[in-house]
């Protein structure tokens, strides 16, 4: 039976992560940071990954991790979503880690997992952020882009999230999955909509030194596993984001007065926020169900993940839009962080498969195909 409630250990973990982010990752300070040194905070990442041990939650203790489950990792992502924190947790500690775990036992994968669990290194799966779990992978070497030297053909993948922060790239090739040092690849930063999750085009030369981690069949299954985990736990990030937007909208409409009364007391606004509360409650159920299904290895995990993504991505965008609109003119300014939440929500809406793709997946899994046009 699925348990949607939070355990005592999960509540303690949430308190630790929230306290760290409240001290070191104030959303109100993000716009200024984006104009200065950039979104990534290496010290914050090391505090979260190594200090709290969040990076190793999915890694077994015998490999240097915490031996926890996707439920605990989901709690971390809820808090990172609430803070719209610019950290590579989803890409490195979930997608890349889950992919390596699914490869099975090998010395190379075990060594890399230990480094990821401790926060000593970060890794990303070199596929576009929009890749759905059941979508084709960019494994065929494409034509080199015009700004790439012709002497260095290889695999080029666009829109790889957090690649500029990674130490290791997990590159799917026709012969299997390869671990390549990021310094051996050519990275071309792109301009993302979500400024807190950098994107880059990655070109890995054919002659780049690297380690082949598994054969093609094993690699394909492992990559699918990593993408399913990423899509499922992304719902928790979207949940946290939506919760912050709702709470911030309620706080502002209580404090903002017009006609000598709080604007939140007007019935039209109360109805909008009550409707949003119901949507967030539904998103919490969907996200928790997906995390629990992944944690228990349920055969219904692909369906739970598709349901969570199809629902939570829409709720996160709606919550961010309402937050911006209910703040009036303040919500339209660069200084207020509401726009960062809206951009993160819109980018997340396409990450690991759009809502429409996941709805088609649901229809296929329950044998209910869409009617012919």
Coordinates of C-alpha atoms in Angstrom, one line a residue:
X1 CA 0.0 0.0 0.0
X2 CA 1.3 3.4 -1.0
X3 CA 2.3 5.6 2.0
X4 CA 2.0 9.3 1.0
X5 CA 2.8 10.6 4.5
X6 CA 6.2 11.9 5.5
X7 CA 8.2 9.7 7.9
X8 CA 10.0 11.2 10.9
X9 CA 13.3 10.8 9.2
X10 CA 12.0 12.5 6.1
X11 CA 10.7 15.4 8.2
X12 CA 14.1 15.7 9.9
X13 CA 15.8 15.7 6.5
X14 CA 13.5 18.4 5.3
X15 CA 14.2 20.6 8.3
X16 CA 18.0 20.3 7.8
X17 CA 17.8 21.1 4.0
X18 CA 15.3 24.0 4.6
X19 CA 17.5 25.5 7.3
X20 CA 20.6 25.3 5.0
X21 CA 18.8 26.9 2.1
X22 CA 17.2 29.6 4.3
X23 CA 20.7 30.5 5.5
X24 CA 22.6 30.2 2.2
X25 CA 20.1 30.4 -0.7
X26 CA 17.6 33.2 -0.2
X27 CA 15.5 33.4 -3.4
X28 CA 15.3 37.2 -3.0
X29 CA 19.1 37.3 -3.4
X30 CA 19.1 35.2 -6.6
X31 CA 18.5 38.0 -9.1
X32 CA 21.5 39.9 -7.8
X33 CA 23.6 36.8 -7.9
X34 CA 22.6 36.1 -11.5
X35 CA 23.9 39.5 -12.4
X36 CA 27.2 38.8 -10.6
X37 CA 29.1 35.6 -10.2
X38 CA 26.4 33.4 -11.8
X39 CA 23.8 31.1 -10.3
X40 CA 26.0 28.2 -9.0
X41 CA 27.2 28.3 -5.4
X42 CA 30.0 25.7 -5.0
X43 CA 30.1 26.1 -1.2
X44 CA 26.3 25.6 -0.9
X45 CA 26.6 22.5 -3.0
X46 CA 29.3 21.0 -0.9
X47 CA 27.3 21.8 2.3
X48 CA 24.2 20.0 0.8
X49 CA 26.0 17.1 -0.8
X50 CA 28.7 16.4 1.7
X51 CA 27.6 18.2 4.9
X52 CA 24.1 16.8 4.9
X53 CA 24.9 13.8 2.8
X54 CA 22.0 14.5 0.3
X55 CA 24.0 13.6 -2.8
X56 CA 24.4 10.0 -1.6
X57 CA 20.8 9.3 -0.6
X58 CA 20.2 6.9 -3.6
X59 CA 23.7 5.3 -3.2
X60 CA 23.9 2.1 -1.1
X61 CA 26.0 2.4 2.1
X62 CA 28.5 -0.2 0.8
X63 CA 29.3 2.2 -2.0
X64 CA 29.8 5.2 0.2
X65 CA 26.2 6.6 0.2
X66 CA 23.4 6.9 2.7
X67 CA 21.4 3.9 1.5
X68 CA 18.1 5.9 1.5
X69 CA 15.4 5.8 -1.2
X70 CA 13.7 8.0 -3.7
X71 CA 11.3 9.2 -1.0
X72 CA 14.1 11.0 0.8
X73 CA 15.6 12.3 -2.4
X74 CA 12.1 13.7 -3.3
X75 CA 12.0 15.6 0.0
X76 CA 15.3 17.2 -0.9
X77 CA 14.0 18.2 -4.3
X78 CA 10.8 19.7 -2.7
X79 CA 13.0 22.0 -0.7
X80 CA 15.3 22.8 -3.7
X81 CA 12.1 23.7 -5.7
X82 CA 10.9 25.9 -2.9
X83 CA 14.1 27.8 -3.0
X84 CA 14.5 27.6 -6.8
X85 CA 18.0 26.6 -5.9
X86 CA 20.6 26.6 -8.7
X87 CA 22.2 23.3 -7.7
X88 CA 22.8 20.1 -9.9
X89 CA 21.0 17.8 -7.5
X90 CA 18.4 16.5 -10.0
X91 CA 20.9 16.0 -12.8
X92 CA 23.8 14.5 -10.8
X93 CA 22.4 13.0 -7.6
X94 CA 19.3 11.6 -9.2
X95 CA 19.6 11.0 -13.0
X96 CA 23.3 10.3 -13.3
X97 CA 23.4 8.4 -10.0
X98 CA 20.3 6.2 -10.9
X99 CA 21.8 5.5 -14.3
X100 CA 25.1 4.3 -12.8
X101 CA 23.2 2.2 -10.2
X102 CA 21.2 0.5 -13.0
X103 CA 24.3 -0.5 -14.8
X104 CA 25.0 -3.2 -12.2
X105 CA 28.2 -3.9 -10.3
X106 CA 31.5 -2.7 -11.9
X107 CA 34.6 -1.2 -10.4
X108 CA 34.4 1.9 -12.7
X109 CA 30.7 2.6 -11.8
X110 CA 31.3 2.0 -8.1
X111 CA 34.2 4.4 -8.0
X112 CA 32.3 7.1 -9.7
X113 CA 29.2 6.5 -7.5
X114 CA 31.4 6.9 -4.4
X115 CA 32.6 10.3 -5.7
X116 CA 29.1 11.5 -6.5
X117 CA 27.8 10.4 -3.1
X118 CA 30.4 12.4 -1.3
X119 CA 30.0 15.4 -3.5
X120 CA 33.6 15.2 -4.6
X121 CA 32.5 15.1 -8.2
X122 CA 29.3 15.7 -10.1
X123 CA 28.1 14.0 -13.3
X124 CA 25.4 14.6 -15.9
X125 CA 23.8 12.3 -18.4
X126 CA 24.6 13.8 -21.8
X127 CA 21.1 13.9 -23.3
X128 CA 18.9 16.9 -23.9
X129 CA 16.9 18.0 -20.8
X130 CA 13.7 17.5 -22.8
X131 CA 14.4 13.8 -23.4
X132 CA 11.5 11.7 -22.2
X133 CA 12.2 8.3 -20.6
X134 CA 10.8 6.4 -23.6
X135 CA 12.2 8.8 -26.3
X136 CA 15.0 8.0 -28.7
X137 CA 18.5 8.9 -27.5
X138 CA 21.0 11.0 -29.4
X139 CA 23.4 8.1 -29.8
X140 CA 24.2 8.5 -33.5
X141 CA 27.1 10.9 -34.2
X142 CA 25.6 13.9 -36.0
X143 CA 27.2 16.3 -38.3
X144 CA 29.5 18.6 -36.4
X145 CA 28.1 22.2 -36.0
X146 CA 29.7 24.9 -37.9
X147 CA 31.5 26.4 -34.9
X148 CA 33.0 23.1 -34.0
X149 CA 36.4 22.2 -35.4
X150 CA 36.1 19.7 -38.2
X151 CA 39.0 17.8 -36.8
X152 CA 37.0 16.8 -33.7
X153 CA 33.9 15.1 -34.9
X154 CA 32.0 13.1 -32.3
X155 CA 28.8 13.0 -30.4
X156 CA 27.1 16.4 -30.1
X157 CA 24.2 16.9 -27.8
X158 CA 22.3 20.2 -27.3
X159 CA 20.6 21.5 -24.2
X160 CA 22.4 19.3 -21.6
X161 CA 21.4 20.7 -18.2
X162 CA 24.2 21.5 -15.7
X163 CA 26.9 20.2 -18.1
X164 CA 28.9 23.3 -17.3
X165 CA 29.0 22.4 -13.6
X166 CA 29.8 18.7 -14.2
X167 CA 33.1 16.9 -13.8
X168 CA 32.0 13.8 -15.6
X169 CA 29.8 13.3 -18.6
X170 CA 27.9 10.0 -19.1
X171 CA 27.7 9.8 -22.9
X172 CA 25.4 7.2 -24.6
X173 CA 27.0 5.9 -27.7
X174 CA 26.0 3.1 -30.1
X175 CA 28.4 0.7 -28.4
X176 CA 27.4 1.6 -24.8
X177 CA 27.6 4.2 -22.1
X178 CA 30.9 6.0 -21.7
X179 CA 32.2 8.1 -18.8
X180 CA 34.1 11.1 -20.2
X181 CA 36.0 13.7 -18.2
X182 CA 34.2 17.0 -18.8
X183 CA 37.5 18.7 -19.6
X184 CA 37.8 16.5 -22.7
X185 CA 34.5 17.8 -24.1
X186 CA 33.7 21.0 -25.8
X187 CA 31.0 22.9 -24.0
X188 CA 29.1 25.7 -25.6
X189 CA 26.9 27.5 -23.0
X190 CA 23.4 28.3 -24.2
X191 CA 21.0 31.0 -23.0
X192 CA 18.3 29.1 -21.1
X193 CA 14.8 30.4 -20.1
X194 CA 15.5 29.1 -16.6
X195 CA 18.6 31.1 -15.6
X196 CA 19.1 28.9 -12.5
X197 CA 19.6 25.7 -14.5
X198 CA 22.3 26.3 -17.1
X199 CA 22.2 24.5 -20.5
X200 CA 25.0 23.8 -22.8
X201 CA 25.7 22.1 -26.1
X202 CA 28.2 19.3 -25.5
X203 CA 30.5 17.9 -28.2
X204 CA 32.5 14.8 -27.2
X205 CA 35.3 14.1 -29.7
X206 CA 35.5 10.5 -31.0
X207 CA 39.0 10.2 -29.7
X208 CA 38.3 11.6 -26.2
X209 CA 39.7 9.5 -23.4
X210 CA 36.9 7.8 -21.5
X211 CA 35.7 4.6 -19.9
X212 CA 33.1 2.4 -21.4
X213 CA 30.9 1.4 -18.5
X214 CA 28.6 -1.2 -20.1
X215 CA 27.5 -2.6 -23.4
X216 CA 24.7 -1.1 -25.6
X217 CA 21.8 -3.2 -24.2
X218 CA 22.7 -2.7 -20.6
X219 CA 23.3 1.0 -21.2
X220 CA 20.0 1.6 -22.8
X221 CA 18.1 0.1 -19.9
X222 CA 20.2 2.0 -17.4
X223 CA 19.6 5.3 -19.2
X224 CA 15.9 4.7 -19.3
X225 CA 16.0 4.0 -15.5
X226 CA 17.8 7.3 -14.9
X227 CA 15.3 9.2 -17.0
X228 CA 12.3 7.6 -15.3
X229 CA 13.8 8.6 -11.9
X230 CA 14.5 12.1 -13.1
X231 CA 10.9 12.5 -14.4
X232 CA 9.4 11.1 -11.3
X233 CA 11.4 13.2 -8.8
X234 CA 11.1 16.3 -10.9
X235 CA 7.5 16.2 -9.8
X236 CA 8.7 16.8 -6.3
X237 CA 10.7 19.8 -7.4
X238 CA 7.6 21.1 -9.1
X239 CA 5.5 20.5 -5.9
X240 CA 8.0 22.5 -3.8
X241 CA 8.0 25.3 -6.3
X242 CA 4.1 25.4 -6.4
X243 CA 4.0 25.4 -2.6
X244 CA 6.3 28.4 -2.4
X245 CA 4.3 30.4 -5.0
X246 CA 1.0 29.7 -3.2
X247 CA 2.4 30.7 0.2
X248 CA 4.1 33.8 -1.2
X249 CA 0.8 34.8 -2.9
X250 CA -1.1 34.4 0.3
X251 CA 1.5 36.3 2.3
X252 CA 1.5 39.2 -0.1
X253 CA -2.3 39.5 -0.4
X254 CA -2.6 39.5 3.4
X255 CA -0.1 42.4 3.7
X256 CA -1.2 44.4 0.7
X257 CA -4.1 46.8 1.4
X258 CA -6.6 48.5 -0.9
X259 CA -9.7 50.4 0.2
X260 CA -8.5 50.0 3.8
X261 CA -8.6 46.1 3.7
X262 CA -6.2 43.4 2.7
X263 CA -6.6 42.5 -1.0
X264 CA -6.7 38.8 0.0
X265 CA -10.0 39.4 1.7
X266 CA -11.7 40.1 -1.7
X267 CA -13.8 37.0 -2.7
X268 CA -12.5 36.8 -6.2
X269 CA -8.9 36.4 -4.9
X270 CA -9.8 34.0 -2.2
X271 CA -11.5 31.7 -4.7
X272 CA -8.4 31.8 -6.9
X273 CA -6.1 30.9 -4.0
X274 CA -8.4 28.2 -2.7
X275 CA -8.5 26.6 -6.1
X276 CA -4.7 26.7 -6.3
X277 CA -4.5 25.1 -2.8
X278 CA -6.6 22.2 -4.1
X279 CA -4.3 21.8 -7.1
X280 CA -1.2 21.8 -4.9
X281 CA -2.8 19.2 -2.7
X282 CA -3.4 17.0 -5.7
X283 CA 0.2 17.6 -6.9
X284 CA 1.5 16.5 -3.5
X285 CA -0.4 13.2 -3.8
X286 CA 0.9 12.6 -7.4
X287 CA 4.5 13.4 -6.6
X288 CA 4.6 11.4 -3.4
X289 CA 3.0 8.4 -5.2
X290 CA 5.7 8.6 -7.9
X291 CA 8.5 8.8 -5.3
X292 CA 7.1 5.9 -3.3
X293 CA 6.6 3.8 -6.5
X294 CA 10.3 4.4 -7.4
X295 CA 11.5 3.7 -3.9
X296 CA 9.7 0.4 -3.7
X297 CA 10.4 -0.7 -7.3
X298 CA 6.7 -1.0 -8.0
X299 CA 5.8 -2.3 -11.4
X300 CA 3.4 0.6 -11.6
X301 CA 6.3 3.1 -11.3
X302 CA 6.2 4.1 -15.0
X303 CA 2.5 4.9 -14.7
X304 CA 2.9 6.8 -11.4
X305 CA 5.8 8.8 -13.0
X306 CA 3.7 9.7 -16.1
X307 CA 0.7 10.7 -14.0
X308 CA 2.9 12.9 -11.7
X309 CA 4.6 14.6 -14.6
X310 CA 1.3 15.1 -16.6
X311 CA -0.3 16.8 -13.5
X312 CA 2.5 18.5 -11.5
X313 CA 4.0 20.4 -14.5
X314 CA 0.7 22.1 -15.1
X315 CA 0.2 22.9 -11.5
X316 CA 3.6 24.4 -11.1
X317 CA 3.2 26.7 -14.0
X318 CA -0.3 27.8 -12.9
X319 CA 1.0 28.5 -9.4
X320 CA 3.9 30.6 -10.7
X321 CA 1.6 32.5 -13.0
X322 CA -0.8 33.2 -10.1
X323 CA 2.0 34.3 -7.9
X324 CA 3.2 36.8 -10.5
X325 CA -0.2 38.2 -11.2
X326 CA -1.3 38.4 -7.5
X327 CA 1.8 40.4 -6.8
X328 CA 0.7 43.1 -9.3
X329 CA 3.4 45.3 -10.5
X330 CA 6.0 44.1 -8.0
X331 CA 5.7 40.6 -9.5
X332 CA 6.7 41.9 -12.9
X333 CA 10.0 43.4 -11.7
X334 CA 13.5 41.8 -12.0
X335 CA 14.2 42.3 -8.3
X336 CA 11.3 40.1 -7.1
X337 CA 12.1 36.4 -7.5
X338 CA 8.6 35.4 -8.8
X339 CA 9.8 35.5 -12.4
X340 CA 12.5 32.9 -11.5
X341 CA 9.9 30.6 -10.3
X342 CA 7.8 31.1 -13.4
X343 CA 10.8 30.4 -15.7
X344 CA 11.8 27.3 -13.7
X345 CA 8.2 26.1 -13.9
X346 CA 8.1 26.6 -17.7
X347 CA 11.4 24.9 -18.2
X348 CA 10.4 22.0 -16.0
X349 CA 7.3 21.7 -18.0
X350 CA 9.4 20.4 -20.9
X351 CA 12.1 18.5 -18.9
X352 CA 12.1 14.7 -19.2
X353 CA 9.1 14.8 -21.5
X354 CA 6.2 17.4 -21.9
X355 CA 2.9 16.8 -20.2
X356 CA 1.3 15.8 -23.5
X357 CA 3.9 13.1 -24.0
X358 CA 3.3 11.7 -20.5
X359 CA -0.5 11.8 -21.2
X360 CA 0.1 9.6 -24.3
X361 CA 2.3 7.3 -22.1
X362 CA -0.6 7.0 -19.6
X363 CA -3.0 6.2 -22.4
X364 CA -0.7 3.5 -23.7
X365 CA 0.0 1.9 -20.3
X366 CA -3.7 1.6 -19.4
X367 CA -4.6 0.5 -22.9
X368 CA -6.7 3.5 -23.6
X369 CA -5.4 5.1 -26.9
X370 CA -6.5 8.5 -27.9
X371 CA -9.4 8.7 -30.4
X372 CA -8.4 9.0 -34.0
X373 CA -8.5 12.6 -35.3

